[in-house]
Structures are given as structure tokens and as C-alpha cells.
PDB file of C-alpha atoms in Angstrom:
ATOM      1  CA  UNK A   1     -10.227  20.281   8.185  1.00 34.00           C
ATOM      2  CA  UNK A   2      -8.680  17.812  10.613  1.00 36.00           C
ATOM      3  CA  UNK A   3      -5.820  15.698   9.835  1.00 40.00           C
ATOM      4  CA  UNK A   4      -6.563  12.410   7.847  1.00 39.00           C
ATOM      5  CA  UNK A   5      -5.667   9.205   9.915  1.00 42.00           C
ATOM      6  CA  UNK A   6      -2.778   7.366   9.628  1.00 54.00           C
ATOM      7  CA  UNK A   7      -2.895   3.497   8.371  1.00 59.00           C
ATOM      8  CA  UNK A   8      -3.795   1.216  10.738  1.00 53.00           C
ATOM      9  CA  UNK A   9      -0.460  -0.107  12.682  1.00 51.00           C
ATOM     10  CA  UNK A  10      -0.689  -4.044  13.668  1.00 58.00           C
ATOM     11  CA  UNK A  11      -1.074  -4.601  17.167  1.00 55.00           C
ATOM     12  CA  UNK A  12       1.068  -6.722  19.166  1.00 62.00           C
ATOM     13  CA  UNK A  13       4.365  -6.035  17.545  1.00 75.00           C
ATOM     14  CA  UNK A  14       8.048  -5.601  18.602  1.00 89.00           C
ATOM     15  CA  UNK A  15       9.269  -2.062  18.919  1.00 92.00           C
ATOM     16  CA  UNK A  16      11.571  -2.876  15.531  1.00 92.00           C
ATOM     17  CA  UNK A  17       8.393  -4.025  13.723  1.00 93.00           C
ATOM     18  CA  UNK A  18       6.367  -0.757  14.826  1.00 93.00           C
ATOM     19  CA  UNK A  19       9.547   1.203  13.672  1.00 95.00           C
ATOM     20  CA  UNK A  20       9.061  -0.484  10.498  1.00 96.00           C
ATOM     21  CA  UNK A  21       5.469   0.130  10.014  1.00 94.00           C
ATOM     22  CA  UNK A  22       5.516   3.593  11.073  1.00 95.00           C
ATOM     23  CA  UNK A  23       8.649   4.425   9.105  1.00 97.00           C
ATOM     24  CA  UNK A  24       7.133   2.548   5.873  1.00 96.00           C
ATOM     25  CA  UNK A  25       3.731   4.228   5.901  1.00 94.00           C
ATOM     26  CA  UNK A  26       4.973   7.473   5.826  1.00 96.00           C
ATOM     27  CA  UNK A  27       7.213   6.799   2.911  1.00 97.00           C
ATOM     28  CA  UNK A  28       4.454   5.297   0.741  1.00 96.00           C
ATOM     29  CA  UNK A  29       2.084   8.134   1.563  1.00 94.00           C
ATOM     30  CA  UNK A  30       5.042  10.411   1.071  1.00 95.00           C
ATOM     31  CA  UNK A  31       4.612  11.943   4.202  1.00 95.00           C
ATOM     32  CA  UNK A  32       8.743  11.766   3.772  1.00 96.00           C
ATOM     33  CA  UNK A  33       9.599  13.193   0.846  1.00 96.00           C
ATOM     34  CA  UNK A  34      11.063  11.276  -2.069  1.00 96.00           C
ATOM     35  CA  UNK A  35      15.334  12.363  -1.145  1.00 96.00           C
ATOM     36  CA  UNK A  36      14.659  13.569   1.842  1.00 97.00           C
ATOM     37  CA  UNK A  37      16.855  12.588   5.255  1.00 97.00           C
ATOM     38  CA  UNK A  38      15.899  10.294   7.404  1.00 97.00           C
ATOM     39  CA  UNK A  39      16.975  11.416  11.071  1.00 94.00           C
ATOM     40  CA  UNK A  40      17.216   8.497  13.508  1.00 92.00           C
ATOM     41  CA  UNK A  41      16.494  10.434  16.503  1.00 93.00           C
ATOM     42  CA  UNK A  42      13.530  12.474  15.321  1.00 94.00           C
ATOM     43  CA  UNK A  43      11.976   9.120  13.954  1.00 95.00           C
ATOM     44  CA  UNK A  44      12.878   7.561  17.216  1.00 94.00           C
ATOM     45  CA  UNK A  45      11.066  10.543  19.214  1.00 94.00           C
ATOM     46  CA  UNK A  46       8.059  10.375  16.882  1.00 93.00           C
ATOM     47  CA  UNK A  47       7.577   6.430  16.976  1.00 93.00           C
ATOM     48  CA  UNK A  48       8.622   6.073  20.533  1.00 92.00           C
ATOM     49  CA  UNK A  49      10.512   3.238  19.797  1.00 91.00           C
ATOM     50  CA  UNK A  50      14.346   4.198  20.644  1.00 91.00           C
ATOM     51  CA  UNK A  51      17.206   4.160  18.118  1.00 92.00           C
ATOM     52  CA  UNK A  52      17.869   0.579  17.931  1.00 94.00           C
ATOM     53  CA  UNK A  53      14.533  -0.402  16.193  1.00 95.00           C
ATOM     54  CA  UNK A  54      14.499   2.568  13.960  1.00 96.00           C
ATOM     55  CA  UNK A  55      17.942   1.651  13.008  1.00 94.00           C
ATOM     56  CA  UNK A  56      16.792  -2.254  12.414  1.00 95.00           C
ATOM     57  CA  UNK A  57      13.418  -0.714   9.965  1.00 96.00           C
ATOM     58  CA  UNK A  58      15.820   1.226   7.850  1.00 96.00           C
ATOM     59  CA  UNK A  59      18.019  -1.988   7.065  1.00 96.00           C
ATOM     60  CA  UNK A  60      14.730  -3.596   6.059  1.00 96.00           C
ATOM     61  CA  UNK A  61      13.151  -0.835   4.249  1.00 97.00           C
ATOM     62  CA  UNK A  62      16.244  -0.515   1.899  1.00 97.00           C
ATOM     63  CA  UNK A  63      15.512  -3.708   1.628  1.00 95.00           C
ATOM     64  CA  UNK A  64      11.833  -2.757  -0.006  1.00 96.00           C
ATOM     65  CA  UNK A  65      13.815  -0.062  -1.850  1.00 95.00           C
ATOM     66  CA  UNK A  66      11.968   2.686  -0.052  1.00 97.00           C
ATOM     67  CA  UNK A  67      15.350   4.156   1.436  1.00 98.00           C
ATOM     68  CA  UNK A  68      19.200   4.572   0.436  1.00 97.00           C
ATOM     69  CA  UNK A  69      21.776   4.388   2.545  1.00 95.00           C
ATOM     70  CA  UNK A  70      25.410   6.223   1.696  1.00 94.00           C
ATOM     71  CA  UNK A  71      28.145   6.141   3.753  1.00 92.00           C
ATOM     72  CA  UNK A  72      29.335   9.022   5.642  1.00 89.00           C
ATOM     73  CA  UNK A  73      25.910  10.487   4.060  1.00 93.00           C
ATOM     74  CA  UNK A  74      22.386   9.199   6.121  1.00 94.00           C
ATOM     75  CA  UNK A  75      19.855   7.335   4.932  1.00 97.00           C
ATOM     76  CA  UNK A  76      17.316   8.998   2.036  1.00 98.00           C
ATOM     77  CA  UNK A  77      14.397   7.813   1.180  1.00 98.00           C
ATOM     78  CA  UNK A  78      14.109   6.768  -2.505  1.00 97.00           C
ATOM     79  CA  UNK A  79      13.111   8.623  -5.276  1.00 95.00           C
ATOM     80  CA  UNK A  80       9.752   7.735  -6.998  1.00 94.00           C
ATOM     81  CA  UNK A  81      11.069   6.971 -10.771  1.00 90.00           C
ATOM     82  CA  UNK A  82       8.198   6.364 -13.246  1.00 90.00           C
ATOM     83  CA  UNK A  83       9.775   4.329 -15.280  1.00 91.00           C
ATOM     84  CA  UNK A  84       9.651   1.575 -12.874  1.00 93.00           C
ATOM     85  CA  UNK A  85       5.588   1.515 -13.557  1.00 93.00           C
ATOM     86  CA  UNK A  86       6.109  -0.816 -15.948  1.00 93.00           C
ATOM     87  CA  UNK A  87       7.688  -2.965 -13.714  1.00 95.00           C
ATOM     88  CA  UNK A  88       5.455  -3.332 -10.920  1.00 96.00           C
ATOM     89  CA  UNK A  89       2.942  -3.491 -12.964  1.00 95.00           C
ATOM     90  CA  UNK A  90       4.314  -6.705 -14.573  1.00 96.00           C
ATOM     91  CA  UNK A  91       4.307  -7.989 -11.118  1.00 97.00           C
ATOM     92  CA  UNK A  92       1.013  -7.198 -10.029  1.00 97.00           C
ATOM     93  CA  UNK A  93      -0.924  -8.275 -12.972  1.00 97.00           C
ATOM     94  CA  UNK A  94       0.303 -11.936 -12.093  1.00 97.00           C
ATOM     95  CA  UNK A  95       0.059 -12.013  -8.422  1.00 98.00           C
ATOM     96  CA  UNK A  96      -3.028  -9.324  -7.639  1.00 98.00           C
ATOM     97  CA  UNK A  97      -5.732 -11.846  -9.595  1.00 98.00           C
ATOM     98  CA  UNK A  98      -3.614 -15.070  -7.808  1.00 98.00           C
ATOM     99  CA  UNK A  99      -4.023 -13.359  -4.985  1.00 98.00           C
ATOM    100  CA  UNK A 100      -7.704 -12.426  -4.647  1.00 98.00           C
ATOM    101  CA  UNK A 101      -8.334 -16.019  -6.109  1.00 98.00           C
ATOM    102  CA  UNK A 102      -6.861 -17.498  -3.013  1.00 98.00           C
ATOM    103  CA  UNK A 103      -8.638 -15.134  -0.817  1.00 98.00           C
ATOM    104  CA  UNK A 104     -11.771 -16.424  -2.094  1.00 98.00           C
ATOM    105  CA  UNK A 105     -11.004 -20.077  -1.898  1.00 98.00           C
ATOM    106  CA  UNK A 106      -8.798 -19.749   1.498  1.00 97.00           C
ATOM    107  CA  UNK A 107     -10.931 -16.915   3.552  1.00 97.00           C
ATOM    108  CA  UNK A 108     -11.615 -17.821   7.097  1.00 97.00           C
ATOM    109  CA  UNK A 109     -15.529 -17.004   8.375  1.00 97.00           C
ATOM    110  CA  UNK A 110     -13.703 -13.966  10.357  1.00 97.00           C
ATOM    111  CA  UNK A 111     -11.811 -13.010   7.322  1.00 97.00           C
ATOM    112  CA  UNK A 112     -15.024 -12.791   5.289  1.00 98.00           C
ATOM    113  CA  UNK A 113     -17.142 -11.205   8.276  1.00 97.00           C
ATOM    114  CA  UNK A 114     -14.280  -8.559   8.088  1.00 97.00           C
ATOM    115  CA  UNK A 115     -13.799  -8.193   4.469  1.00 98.00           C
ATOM    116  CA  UNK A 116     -17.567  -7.740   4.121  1.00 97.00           C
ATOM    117  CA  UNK A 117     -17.418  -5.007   6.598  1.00 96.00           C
ATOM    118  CA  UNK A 118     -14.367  -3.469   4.648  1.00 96.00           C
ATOM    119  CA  UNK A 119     -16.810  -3.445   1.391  1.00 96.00           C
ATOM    120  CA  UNK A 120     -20.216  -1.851   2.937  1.00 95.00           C
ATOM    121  CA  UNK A 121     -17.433   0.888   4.346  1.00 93.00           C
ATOM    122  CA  UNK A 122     -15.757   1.306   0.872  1.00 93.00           C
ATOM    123  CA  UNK A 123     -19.195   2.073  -0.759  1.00 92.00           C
ATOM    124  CA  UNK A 124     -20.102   5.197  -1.996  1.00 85.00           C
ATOM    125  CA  UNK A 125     -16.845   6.608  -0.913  1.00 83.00           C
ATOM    126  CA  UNK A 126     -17.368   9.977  -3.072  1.00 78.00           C
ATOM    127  CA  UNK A 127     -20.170  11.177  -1.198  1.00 78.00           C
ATOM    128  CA  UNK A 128     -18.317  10.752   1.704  1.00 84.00           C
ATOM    129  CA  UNK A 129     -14.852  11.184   2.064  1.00 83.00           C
ATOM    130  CA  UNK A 130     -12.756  13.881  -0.339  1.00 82.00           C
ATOM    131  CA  UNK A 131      -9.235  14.007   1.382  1.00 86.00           C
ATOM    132  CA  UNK A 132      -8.114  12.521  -1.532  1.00 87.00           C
ATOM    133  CA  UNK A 133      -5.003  11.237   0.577  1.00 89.00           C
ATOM    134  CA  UNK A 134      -7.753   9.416   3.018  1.00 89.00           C
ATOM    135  CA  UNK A 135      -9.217   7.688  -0.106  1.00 89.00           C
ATOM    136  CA  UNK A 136      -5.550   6.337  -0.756  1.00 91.00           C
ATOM    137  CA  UNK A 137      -5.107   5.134   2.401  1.00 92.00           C
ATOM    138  CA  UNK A 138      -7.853   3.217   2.123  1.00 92.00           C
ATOM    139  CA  UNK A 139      -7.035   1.597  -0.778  1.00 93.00           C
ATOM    140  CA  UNK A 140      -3.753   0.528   0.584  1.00 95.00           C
ATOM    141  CA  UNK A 141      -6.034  -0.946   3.472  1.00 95.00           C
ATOM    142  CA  UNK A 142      -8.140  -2.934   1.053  1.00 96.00           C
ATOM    143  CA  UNK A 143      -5.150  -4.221  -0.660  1.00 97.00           C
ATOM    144  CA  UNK A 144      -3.100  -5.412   2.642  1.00 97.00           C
ATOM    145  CA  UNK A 145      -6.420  -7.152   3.769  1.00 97.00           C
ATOM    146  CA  UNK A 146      -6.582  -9.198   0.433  1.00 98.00           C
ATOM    147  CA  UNK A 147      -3.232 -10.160   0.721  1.00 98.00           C
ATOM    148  CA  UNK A 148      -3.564 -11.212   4.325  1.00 97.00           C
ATOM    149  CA  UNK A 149      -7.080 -13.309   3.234  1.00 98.00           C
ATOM    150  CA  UNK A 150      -4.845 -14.796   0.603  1.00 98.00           C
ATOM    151  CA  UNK A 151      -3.442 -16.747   3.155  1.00 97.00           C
ATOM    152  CA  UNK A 152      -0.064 -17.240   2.084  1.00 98.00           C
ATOM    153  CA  UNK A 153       2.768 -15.050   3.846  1.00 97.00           C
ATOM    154  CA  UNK A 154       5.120 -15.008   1.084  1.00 98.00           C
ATOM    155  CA  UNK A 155       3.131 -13.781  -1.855  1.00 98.00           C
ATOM    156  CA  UNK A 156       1.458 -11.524   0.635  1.00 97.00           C
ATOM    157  CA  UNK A 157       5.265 -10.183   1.474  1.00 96.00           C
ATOM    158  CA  UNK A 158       6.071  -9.698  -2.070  1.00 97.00           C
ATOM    159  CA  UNK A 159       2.042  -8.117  -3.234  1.00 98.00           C
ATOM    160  CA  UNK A 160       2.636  -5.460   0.270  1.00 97.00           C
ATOM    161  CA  UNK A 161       6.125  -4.418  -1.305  1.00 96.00           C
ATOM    162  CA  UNK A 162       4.860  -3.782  -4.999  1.00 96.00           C
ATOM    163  CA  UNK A 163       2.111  -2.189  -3.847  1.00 96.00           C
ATOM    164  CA  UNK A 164       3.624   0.321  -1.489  1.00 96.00           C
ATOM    165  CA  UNK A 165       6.008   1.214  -4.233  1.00 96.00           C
ATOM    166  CA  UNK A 166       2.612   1.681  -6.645  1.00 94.00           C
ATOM    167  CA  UNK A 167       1.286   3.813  -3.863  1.00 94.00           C
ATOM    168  CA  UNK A 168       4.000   5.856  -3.836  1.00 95.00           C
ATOM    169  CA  UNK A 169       3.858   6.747  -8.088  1.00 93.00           C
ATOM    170  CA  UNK A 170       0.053   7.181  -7.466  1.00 91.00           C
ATOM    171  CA  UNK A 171       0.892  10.052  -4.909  1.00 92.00           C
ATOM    172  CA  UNK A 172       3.186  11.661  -6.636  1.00 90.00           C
ATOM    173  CA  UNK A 173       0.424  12.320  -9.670  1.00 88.00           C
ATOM    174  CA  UNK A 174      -2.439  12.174  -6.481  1.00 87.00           C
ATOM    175  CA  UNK A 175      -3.626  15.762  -7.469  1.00 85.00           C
ATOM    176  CA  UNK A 176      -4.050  15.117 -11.314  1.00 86.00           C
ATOM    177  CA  UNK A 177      -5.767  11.966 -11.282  1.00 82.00           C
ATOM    178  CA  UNK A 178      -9.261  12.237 -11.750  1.00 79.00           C
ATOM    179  CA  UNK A 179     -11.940   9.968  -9.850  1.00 80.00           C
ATOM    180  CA  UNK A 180      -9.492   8.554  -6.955  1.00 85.00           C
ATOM    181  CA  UNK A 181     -12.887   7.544  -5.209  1.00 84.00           C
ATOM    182  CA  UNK A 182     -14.283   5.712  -8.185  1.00 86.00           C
ATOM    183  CA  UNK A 183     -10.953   4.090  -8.244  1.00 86.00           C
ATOM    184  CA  UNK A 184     -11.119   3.060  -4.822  1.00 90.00           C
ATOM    185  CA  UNK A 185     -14.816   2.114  -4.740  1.00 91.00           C
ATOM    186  CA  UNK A 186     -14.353  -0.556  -7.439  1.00 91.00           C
ATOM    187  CA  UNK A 187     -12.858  -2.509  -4.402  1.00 95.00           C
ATOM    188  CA  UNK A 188     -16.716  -3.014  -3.477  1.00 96.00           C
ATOM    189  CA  UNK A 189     -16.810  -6.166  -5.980  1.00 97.00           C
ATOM    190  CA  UNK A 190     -13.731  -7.397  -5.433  1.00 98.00           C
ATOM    191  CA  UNK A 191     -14.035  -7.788  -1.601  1.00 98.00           C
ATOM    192  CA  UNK A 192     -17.741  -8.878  -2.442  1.00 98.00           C
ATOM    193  CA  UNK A 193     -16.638 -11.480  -4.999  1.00 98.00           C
ATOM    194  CA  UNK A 194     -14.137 -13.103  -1.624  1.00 98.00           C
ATOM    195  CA  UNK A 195     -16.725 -13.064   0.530  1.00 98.00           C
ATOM    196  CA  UNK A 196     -19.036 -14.463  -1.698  1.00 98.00           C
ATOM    197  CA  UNK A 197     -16.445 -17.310  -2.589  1.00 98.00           C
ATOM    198  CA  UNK A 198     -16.027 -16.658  -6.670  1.00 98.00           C
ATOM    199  CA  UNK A 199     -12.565 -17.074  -7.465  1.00 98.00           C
ATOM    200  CA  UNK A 200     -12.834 -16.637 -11.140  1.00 98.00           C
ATOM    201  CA  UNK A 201     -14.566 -12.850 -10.676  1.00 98.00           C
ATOM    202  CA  UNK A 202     -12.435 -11.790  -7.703  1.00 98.00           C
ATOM    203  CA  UNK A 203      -9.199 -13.088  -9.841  1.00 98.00           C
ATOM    204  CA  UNK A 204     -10.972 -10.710 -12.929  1.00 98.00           C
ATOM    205  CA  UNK A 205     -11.336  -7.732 -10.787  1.00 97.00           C
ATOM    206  CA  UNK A 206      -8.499  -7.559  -9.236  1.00 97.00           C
ATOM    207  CA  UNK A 207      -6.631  -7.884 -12.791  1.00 97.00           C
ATOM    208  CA  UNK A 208      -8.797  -4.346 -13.904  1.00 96.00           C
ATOM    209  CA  UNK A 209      -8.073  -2.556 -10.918  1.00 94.00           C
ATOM    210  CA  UNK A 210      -4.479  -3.269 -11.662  1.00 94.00           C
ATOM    211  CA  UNK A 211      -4.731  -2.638 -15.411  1.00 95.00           C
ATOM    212  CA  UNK A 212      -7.023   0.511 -14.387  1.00 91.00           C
ATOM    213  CA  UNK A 213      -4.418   1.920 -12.174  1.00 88.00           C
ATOM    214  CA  UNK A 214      -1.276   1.726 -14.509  1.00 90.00           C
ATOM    215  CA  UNK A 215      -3.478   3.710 -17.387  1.00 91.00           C
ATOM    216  CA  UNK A 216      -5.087   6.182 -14.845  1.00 88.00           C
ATOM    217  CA  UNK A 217      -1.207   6.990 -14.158  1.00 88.00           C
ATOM    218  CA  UNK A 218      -0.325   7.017 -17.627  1.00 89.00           C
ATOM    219  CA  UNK A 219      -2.890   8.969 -18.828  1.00 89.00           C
ATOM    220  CA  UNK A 220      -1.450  11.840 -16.783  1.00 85.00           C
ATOM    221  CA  UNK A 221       2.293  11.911 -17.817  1.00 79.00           C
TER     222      UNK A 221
END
């Protein structure tokens, strides 16, 4: 089986910015391993970005508390501790709904053209796809895209951030939880509901794919 494809990387971007990207997807996918080093010269050689930027996307992904820095030590990335679930999850059942609300009210006619796309592509994901880590990525993908549709750079700053650290609990548990693709697939309505322009069921489904996440995880512990 060939490799599943990364998350799409933004286009136009500084090399710091692609450093960032590149460094932060493979943390939330766990491609880098919860404690493991982070080598500024490998990541540098991989990205093709130099030192300097990879050094710049570390100071902003401790930031998004996906790394550690020690002194005298390196640079980790962070563990994945379950007990922040709750957390997030407090987070993300105010903003996800707000957010999806304002994608339905705010959408541009491109944003809708695209989201619609994204939906006719999310359906009937089981009979197509079963990397489960592909079906993750694509939920990650659905979520930036509502965030960005939201239209408002700040909550879509804060939604990216809880979310990659939600990504990161759901693949640590990826091989346990059943029905990934159902659980990706219920994006269908949700990106239906912005195109369509109903904030009230986009704000509802968003709020049950949150609430359905935290007890798929839970359910496994």
C-alpha cells in the first residue's frame, strides 16, 4: 500500500511559515512521536527550509504546546495527556457550533463552491478509503476549512490549535476506535448545512461531532 498523503501545506508562504506547517502536521498526526527529539538539521533537510525557520516554528509551536524546550536538553515534542480531553473539549463545544454558524452566515460563493466540493468528496468515505490515518487527515482538512469559512482569523487561530491537540488524543487511541469513517463522514451535513446557508443546523452539527468525538475517545479508556 502506498504512503497516505500528507495535509495540504498553504501555498505562498515564508520559509518560517512552511517550517511551521510541516513541523506541526507531523506532530498532530504523530508522525513525531509524543517525547521524541526534535533535530533542527534533519527537520531543516526534510522541509528544505534552512535552520533559521525551523528554529522560528519551534518557538511558535511551544507556543501551541505541541513541543518543550529544556535547556542544555533539545526541544521534545509534547506528550499526549488524556486528561486534558476534558479541556479541549470545553473549548470546542463553545467555539466549533460559533464557528460553523459564522461559516454559514459569512461564506464567500468560492468558499461554498469549495466546501461543497469538500462534502461530495467526504461521502461515503468507508467504501473508499481505509488508511484509517488518511480518514484523519481528512477530518483535520474539513475542520481547518470551516474555520477558514468562519471568517474570523482569531477564533480560527484558537479552533486550529484545539483541534490539532484533539487530533493528536484521537491518534493515540486511532487503532481502537471503531467507525473513524462514519465519524468523518458526518462532516457531509455539516459542510452541506454552510453551503446551504442554515446557521442554526450547521451550529447543531458541529456541537455532535464534538460531543461524538470526546465519548468515542472515552469509550475506549
Amino acid at each position: 500500500m502506498s504512503a497516505a498523503p500528507q495535509l495540504p501545506v498553504s501555498t505562498g508562504l515564508s520559509l518560517a511559515d512552511r517550517a511551521y506547517e510541516g513541523i506541526r502536521d507531523r506532530l498532530v498526526m504523530l508522525d513525531i512521536r509524543p517525547g521524541e527529539p526534535l533535530n533542527d538539521d534533519a527537520l531543516a533537510q526534510e522541509l528544505g527550509t534552512g535552520r533559521t525557520p525551523v528554529r522560528e516554528a519551534l518557538k511558535r509551536l511551544e507556543g501551541d504546546r505541541l513541543v518543550v524546550a529544556y535547556p542544555r536538553r533539545g526541544t521534545f515534542a509534547t506528550a499526549v495527556d488524556i486528561t486534558d480531553l476534558a479541556h479541549i473539549s470545553e473549548i470546542r463545544v463553545e467555539l466549533e457550533p460559533l464557528a460553523a454558524a459564522r461559516a454559514a452566515r459569512n461564506a464567500t460563493e468560492a468558499d461554498r463552491a469549495h466546501l461543497a466540493v469538500l462534502a461530495r468528496d467526504t461521502a461515503h468515505l468507508q467504501a473508499r478509503v481505509t488508511d484509517r490515518r488518511e480518514l484523519l487527515r481528512r477530518d483535520v482538512q474539513v475542520h481547518r476549512e470551516v474555520y477558514r469559512a468562519a471568517g474570523n482569523p482569531h477564533l480560527e487561530d484558537i479552533l486550529v490549535r484545539q483541534d490539532n491537540l484533539a487530533t493528536r488524543i484521537w491518534c493515540l487511541f486511532l487503532d481502537r476506535i471503531p467507525a473513524i469513517a462514519g465519524h468523518v463522514e458526518e462532516h457531509v451535513g455539516l459542510l452541506e448545512a454552510i453551503v446551504d446557508g442554515d446557521e442554526q443546523k450547521a451550529a447543531r452539527l458541529a456541537l455532535e461531532h464534538v460531543v461524538g468525538f470526546e465519548r468515542a475517545v472515552r469509550a475506549v479508556l
